[in-house]
Amino acid sequence: MGGSIFSRLFRNRAVRACASAATLFTALLASPLSHAAGPAIAGGPDCSRPFTLALHDHGLLYSAATDTGIDKDFADELIRRSGCKVNVSLMSRARIWQLIESGALDFSLSGITNPDRDKFAAFAWYFSNKYYLLVRKDAGINQLSDVARNERFQLGVIRSFRYSSNANRMVDQLAAANRVTLAGGLEPLYEALLQNRIQGMIMEPFDYPVVEEKRIRDATNIIGFEDPSVTHGLIMSRKALSPAELDKWRALVNGMLADGTVLRIFRKYFNAELAAAMVEFQSKP
């Protein structure tokens, strides 16, 4: 697949930075955003204490520079429906998983699971997507099998991220050969790719608007991993929330899916076809 895939996948929405990410990050840490929608809803979650929810800066999911994104819209609606007070902050993905496991953080968004995470986190699924390998055109990578044969190929990944089966297999094999570079987010990876310090990185639909920028598009190609879509959801700490409360929050998410709210959120950022494909999935048990 070539660069033309981008124009077919996302809506033409210009995302302009209205504040520096660093400034907003500092402000969020110093004074977490507090959301409350009013009295607790009958039969809904127990709102007797304030909750915590962390966003992570990742393309269209959330932009710290503009305080916008799919996760932000989803969180606002989830909080409104719960009737609970929720303190929202910005963290790295690695830190989020650590705090979810310890019980110091109640929620995060757009998470995927694996056997280790299932031990300490529960999920309420609300979308799915596929993963792609973004490679430099001059790296000589035309198919996935070329990666293993090219000993100079260095892969960039975001610290603590996991992906689909074939993507994870590639990451693990290259990591064992010391051919993986870790970063805290997308931007350092894009810069490393353009400077040829890495020759490829793993991406998903939320990253396409950035990749559409001419300097990146002109230098790269995209290769599909040929994996099924991976479900993503609300991440809930098993240590912080009882099984009964997990079910109540899951019911809120299911309600947002059932009444079309999640689809409307995704259609703000993607074309109708892709939005429907991502949201109208067969939920995991």
CSV table of C-alpha atoms in Angstrom, one decimal:
chain,number,residue,atom,x,y,z
A,1,MET,CA,0.0,0.0,0.0
A,2,GLY,CA,1.3,3.4,-0.8
A,3,GLY,CA,0.8,6.9,0.5
A,4,SER,CA,-2.6,7.3,-1.2
A,5,ILE,CA,-4.2,5.2,1.6
A,6,PHE,CA,-4.2,8.2,3.9
A,7,SER,CA,-6.7,10.3,1.9
A,8,ARG,CA,-9.2,7.4,1.9
A,9,LEU,CA,-9.0,6.9,5.6
A,10,PHE,CA,-9.4,10.1,7.5
A,11,ARG,CA,-11.5,13.3,7.2
A,12,ASN,CA,-9.7,16.4,6.2
A,13,ARG,CA,-9.6,18.1,9.6
A,14,ALA,CA,-6.7,20.5,10.2
A,15,VAL,CA,-5.3,20.2,13.7
A,16,ARG,CA,-3.7,23.4,14.7
A,17,ALA,CA,-1.5,23.8,17.8
A,18,CYS,CA,-2.9,26.5,20.1
A,19,ALA,CA,-0.5,25.9,23.0
A,20,SER,CA,2.7,24.1,23.4
A,21,ALA,CA,2.4,20.5,24.5
A,22,ALA,CA,5.0,21.0,27.2
A,23,THR,CA,3.1,23.9,28.8
A,24,LEU,CA,-0.2,22.0,28.8
A,25,PHE,CA,1.5,18.9,30.2
A,26,THR,CA,2.8,20.9,33.1
A,27,ALA,CA,-0.5,22.5,33.8
A,28,LEU,CA,-2.3,19.2,33.7
A,29,LEU,CA,0.0,17.6,36.2
A,30,ALA,CA,-0.1,20.6,38.5
A,31,SER,CA,-3.9,20.9,38.4
A,32,PRO,CA,-5.8,17.9,36.9
A,33,LEU,CA,-9.0,18.7,35.1
A,34,SER,CA,-12.0,17.8,37.2
A,35,HIS,CA,-15.3,16.8,35.5
A,36,ALA,CA,-18.6,16.3,37.2
A,37,ALA,CA,-22.0,16.1,35.5
A,38,GLY,CA,-24.3,16.3,38.5
A,39,PRO,CA,-25.8,13.7,40.9
A,40,ALA,CA,-25.1,10.0,40.5
A,41,ILE,CA,-27.3,8.1,38.1
A,42,ALA,CA,-29.7,5.6,39.6
A,43,GLY,CA,-28.2,2.1,39.0
A,44,GLY,CA,-25.1,3.7,37.7
A,45,PRO,CA,-21.5,3.7,39.1
A,46,ASP,CA,-21.0,4.5,42.8
A,47,CYS,CA,-19.9,8.1,42.8
A,48,SER,CA,-19.2,8.3,46.5
A,49,ARG,CA,-15.5,9.1,45.7
A,50,PRO,CA,-13.8,11.0,42.9
A,51,PHE,CA,-12.1,8.9,40.2
A,52,THR,CA,-9.0,9.4,38.1
A,53,LEU,CA,-8.6,9.0,34.4
A,54,ALA,CA,-5.4,9.5,32.4
A,55,LEU,CA,-5.2,10.5,28.7
A,56,HIS,CA,-2.0,9.9,26.6
A,57,ASP,CA,-0.8,12.1,23.8
A,58,HIS,CA,-1.2,10.0,20.6
A,59,GLY,CA,-2.3,11.5,17.3
A,60,LEU,CA,-6.0,11.8,16.8
A,61,LEU,CA,-6.7,9.9,20.1
A,62,TYR,CA,-5.5,13.0,22.1
A,63,SER,CA,-3.4,16.0,21.3
A,64,ALA,CA,-2.0,17.8,24.3
A,65,ALA,CA,-1.2,20.8,22.1
A,66,THR,CA,-4.9,21.4,21.3
A,67,ASP,CA,-6.7,19.5,24.1
A,68,THR,CA,-8.7,17.6,21.5
A,69,GLY,CA,-9.2,14.1,20.2
A,70,ILE,CA,-11.3,10.9,20.2
A,71,ASP,CA,-10.3,10.0,23.8
A,72,LYS,CA,-11.1,13.4,25.0
A,73,ASP,CA,-14.6,13.4,23.4
A,74,PHE,CA,-15.2,9.8,24.7
A,75,ALA,CA,-14.1,10.7,28.2
A,76,ASP,CA,-16.3,13.8,28.4
A,77,GLU,CA,-19.4,11.8,27.4
A,78,LEU,CA,-18.5,8.9,29.7
A,79,ILE,CA,-18.1,11.2,32.6
A,80,ARG,CA,-21.3,13.1,31.9
A,81,ARG,CA,-23.3,9.8,31.8
A,82,SER,CA,-21.7,8.5,35.0
A,83,GLY,CA,-22.6,11.6,37.1
A,84,CYS,CA,-19.3,11.1,38.9
A,85,LYS,CA,-16.5,13.5,39.6
A,86,VAL,CA,-13.5,12.4,37.6
A,87,ASN,CA,-10.0,14.0,37.7
A,88,VAL,CA,-8.4,13.9,34.2
A,89,SER,CA,-4.7,14.1,33.7
A,90,LEU,CA,-2.0,13.5,31.0
A,91,MET,CA,0.5,10.7,31.4
A,92,SER,CA,2.8,8.5,29.3
A,93,ARG,CA,1.4,5.1,28.3
A,94,ALA,CA,4.0,3.3,30.4
A,95,ARG,CA,3.1,5.3,33.5
A,96,ILE,CA,-0.6,4.6,32.9
A,97,TRP,CA,-0.2,0.9,32.9
A,98,GLN,CA,2.0,1.0,36.1
A,99,LEU,CA,-0.7,3.0,38.0
A,100,ILE,CA,-3.6,0.9,36.7
A,101,GLU,CA,-1.8,-2.2,38.0
A,102,SER,CA,-1.1,-0.6,41.4
A,103,GLY,CA,-4.7,0.7,41.7
A,104,ALA,CA,-3.5,4.3,41.9
A,105,LEU,CA,-5.3,5.1,38.6
A,106,ASP,CA,-8.9,4.1,38.0
A,107,PHE,CA,-9.2,4.5,34.2
A,108,SER,CA,-7.5,5.2,30.9
A,109,LEU,CA,-8.7,4.9,27.3
A,110,SER,CA,-8.1,3.1,24.0
A,111,GLY,CA,-6.2,0.2,25.6
A,112,ILE,CA,-5.6,-3.3,24.3
A,113,THR,CA,-5.2,-6.4,26.4
A,114,ASN,CA,-2.9,-9.4,26.7
A,115,PRO,CA,-2.6,-12.2,29.3
A,116,ASP,CA,-0.4,-10.1,31.7
A,117,ARG,CA,-2.7,-7.0,31.5
A,118,ASP,CA,-5.8,-9.2,32.1
A,119,LYS,CA,-4.5,-9.9,35.5
A,120,PHE,CA,-4.8,-6.3,36.7
A,121,ALA,CA,-7.0,-4.5,34.2
A,122,ALA,CA,-10.6,-5.0,32.9
A,123,PHE,CA,-11.8,-3.5,29.7
A,124,ALA,CA,-15.0,-2.1,28.1
A,125,TRP,CA,-14.5,-2.4,24.3
A,126,TYR,CA,-15.6,0.4,22.0
A,127,PHE,CA,-13.5,0.2,18.8
A,128,SER,CA,-11.0,-1.9,16.9
A,129,ASN,CA,-8.3,-1.1,14.3
A,130,LYS,CA,-5.5,-2.7,12.3
A,131,TYR,CA,-1.8,-1.9,12.5
A,132,TYR,CA,0.7,-1.0,9.7
A,133,LEU,CA,4.4,-0.8,9.3
A,134,LEU,CA,5.6,2.6,8.1
A,135,VAL,CA,9.0,2.2,6.4
A,136,ARG,CA,11.5,4.5,4.7
A,137,LYS,CA,11.4,4.1,0.9
A,138,ASP,CA,15.1,3.7,0.7
A,139,ALA,CA,15.2,0.9,3.3
A,140,GLY,CA,14.5,-1.8,0.7
A,141,ILE,CA,11.5,-3.2,2.6
A,142,ASN,CA,8.7,-4.2,0.2
A,143,GLN,CA,7.1,-6.9,2.3
A,144,LEU,CA,7.3,-8.0,6.0
A,145,SER,CA,9.7,-10.8,5.3
A,146,ASP,CA,12.3,-8.3,4.1
A,147,VAL,CA,12.7,-6.9,7.7
A,148,ALA,CA,14.3,-10.0,9.1
A,149,ARG,CA,16.7,-10.2,6.1
A,150,ASN,CA,17.9,-6.6,6.5
A,151,GLU,CA,20.3,-6.6,9.4
A,152,ARG,CA,20.6,-2.8,9.3
A,153,PHE,CA,16.8,-2.3,9.7
A,154,GLN,CA,16.0,-0.6,13.0
A,155,LEU,CA,12.4,-0.5,14.3
A,156,GLY,CA,11.0,2.3,16.4
A,157,VAL,CA,8.2,1.7,18.9
A,158,ILE,CA,6.6,3.6,21.7
A,159,ARG,CA,7.6,2.3,25.2
A,160,SER,CA,5.1,-0.2,26.7
A,161,PHE,CA,3.0,-0.4,23.5
A,162,ARG,CA,1.8,-3.7,22.2
A,163,TYR,CA,0.1,-4.3,18.8
A,164,SER,CA,-1.4,-7.1,16.7
A,165,SER,CA,0.0,-10.6,16.6
A,166,ASN,CA,2.4,-10.3,13.6
A,167,ALA,CA,3.4,-6.8,14.7
A,168,ASN,CA,4.2,-8.0,18.2
A,169,ARG,CA,6.1,-11.0,16.8
A,170,MET,CA,8.3,-8.6,14.7
A,171,VAL,CA,8.9,-6.3,17.7
A,172,ASP,CA,10.0,-9.2,19.9
A,173,GLN,CA,12.3,-10.7,17.3
A,174,LEU,CA,14.0,-7.4,16.6
A,175,ALA,CA,14.2,-6.6,20.3
A,176,ALA,CA,16.1,-9.8,20.9
A,177,ALA,CA,18.5,-8.8,18.2
A,178,ASN,CA,18.9,-5.3,19.7
A,179,ARG,CA,17.2,-3.7,16.7
A,180,VAL,CA,14.4,-1.8,18.5
A,181,THR,CA,14.5,1.8,19.5
A,182,LEU,CA,12.1,2.9,22.2
A,183,ALA,CA,10.5,6.4,22.4
A,184,GLY,CA,7.9,8.1,24.6
A,185,GLY,CA,5.6,9.0,21.8
A,186,LEU,CA,5.0,9.4,18.1
A,187,GLU,CA,6.9,12.7,17.4
A,188,PRO,CA,10.3,11.4,18.4
A,189,LEU,CA,9.8,8.3,16.2
A,190,TYR,CA,8.8,10.4,13.2
A,191,GLU,CA,11.9,12.5,13.6
A,192,ALA,CA,14.1,9.5,14.0
A,193,LEU,CA,12.6,8.0,10.8
A,194,LEU,CA,13.2,11.2,8.8
A,195,GLN,CA,16.8,11.3,10.1
A,196,ASN,CA,17.3,7.6,9.2
A,197,ARG,CA,18.1,6.7,12.8
A,198,ILE,CA,15.3,4.1,12.4
A,199,GLN,CA,14.0,2.7,9.2
A,200,GLY,CA,10.5,1.8,10.3
A,201,MET,CA,7.8,2.2,12.9
A,202,ILE,CA,4.4,0.7,13.7
A,203,MET,CA,1.4,2.9,13.3
A,204,GLU,CA,-2.4,2.9,13.3
A,205,PRO,CA,-5.2,5.0,11.8
A,206,PHE,CA,-4.9,7.7,14.5
A,207,ASP,CA,-1.5,8.5,13.1
A,208,TYR,CA,-2.5,9.0,9.5
A,209,PRO,CA,-3.0,12.8,9.6
A,210,VAL,CA,0.6,13.3,10.8
A,211,VAL,CA,1.9,10.9,8.2
A,212,GLU,CA,0.0,12.7,5.5
A,213,GLU,CA,2.4,15.6,6.0
A,214,LYS,CA,4.3,15.9,2.8
A,215,ARG,CA,7.8,15.4,4.2
A,216,ILE,CA,6.8,12.1,5.8
A,217,ARG,CA,4.6,10.9,3.0
A,218,ASP,CA,7.3,11.5,0.4
A,219,ALA,CA,9.9,9.5,2.4
A,220,THR,CA,7.8,6.4,3.4
A,221,ASN,CA,5.7,3.5,2.3
A,222,ILE,CA,3.1,1.5,4.3
A,223,ILE,CA,2.9,-2.3,4.6
A,224,GLY,CA,0.0,-4.1,6.3
A,225,PHE,CA,0.6,-6.7,8.9
A,226,GLU,CA,-2.3,-8.8,7.6
A,227,ASP,CA,-3.6,-9.3,11.2
A,228,PRO,CA,-7.3,-9.1,12.2
A,229,SER,CA,-8.4,-5.8,13.8
A,230,VAL,CA,-7.5,-5.5,17.5
A,231,THR,CA,-10.1,-4.3,20.0
A,232,HIS,CA,-9.5,-1.3,22.1
A,233,GLY,CA,-11.4,-0.1,25.2
A,234,LEU,CA,-11.8,1.7,28.4
A,235,ILE,CA,-9.1,0.5,30.8
A,236,MET,CA,-10.3,-0.2,34.3
A,237,SER,CA,-8.1,-1.0,37.3
A,238,ARG,CA,-9.2,-4.3,39.0
A,239,LYS,CA,-7.5,-3.2,42.2
A,240,ALA,CA,-9.4,0.1,42.3
A,241,LEU,CA,-12.8,-1.1,41.3
A,242,SER,CA,-15.0,-4.0,42.4
A,243,PRO,CA,-16.4,-6.5,39.9
A,244,ALA,CA,-19.8,-5.0,40.3
A,245,GLU,CA,-18.5,-1.5,39.6
A,246,LEU,CA,-16.5,-2.7,36.6
A,247,ASP,CA,-19.8,-4.0,35.2
A,248,LYS,CA,-21.5,-0.6,35.7
A,249,TRP,CA,-18.8,1.3,33.9
A,250,ARG,CA,-18.9,-1.3,31.1
A,251,ALA,CA,-22.7,-0.8,30.8
A,252,LEU,CA,-22.1,2.9,30.3
A,253,VAL,CA,-19.7,2.2,27.4
A,254,ASN,CA,-22.1,-0.3,25.9
A,255,GLY,CA,-24.8,2.3,26.0
A,256,MET,CA,-22.6,4.8,24.2
A,257,LEU,CA,-22.1,2.1,21.5
A,258,ALA,CA,-25.7,1.2,21.3
A,259,ASP,CA,-27.1,4.7,20.8
A,260,GLY,CA,-24.5,5.7,18.2
A,261,THR,CA,-22.6,8.1,20.3
A,262,VAL,CA,-19.2,6.4,19.8
A,263,LEU,CA,-19.8,6.3,16.0
A,264,ARG,CA,-20.6,10.0,16.0
A,265,ILE,CA,-17.3,10.7,17.8
A,266,PHE,CA,-15.3,8.7,15.3
A,267,ARG,CA,-17.0,10.3,12.3
A,268,LYS,CA,-15.6,13.6,13.5
A,269,TYR,CA,-12.1,12.3,12.8
A,270,PHE,CA,-12.5,9.7,10.0
A,271,ASN,CA,-14.6,9.2,6.9
A,272,ALA,CA,-17.9,7.4,7.4
A,273,GLU,CA,-16.6,4.0,6.1
A,274,LEU,CA,-13.6,3.7,8.3
A,275,ALA,CA,-15.5,5.1,11.3
A,276,ALA,CA,-18.1,2.4,10.9
A,277,ALA,CA,-15.5,-0.3,10.4
A,278,MET,CA,-13.7,0.7,13.6
A,279,VAL,CA,-16.8,1.0,15.8
A,280,GLU,CA,-19.2,-1.7,14.6
A,281,PHE,CA,-17.1,-4.7,15.8
A,282,GLN,CA,-18.0,-8.0,17.4
A,283,SER,CA,-17.4,-7.2,21.1
A,284,LYS,CA,-15.2,-9.6,23.1
A,285,PRO,CA,-16.9,-11.4,26.0
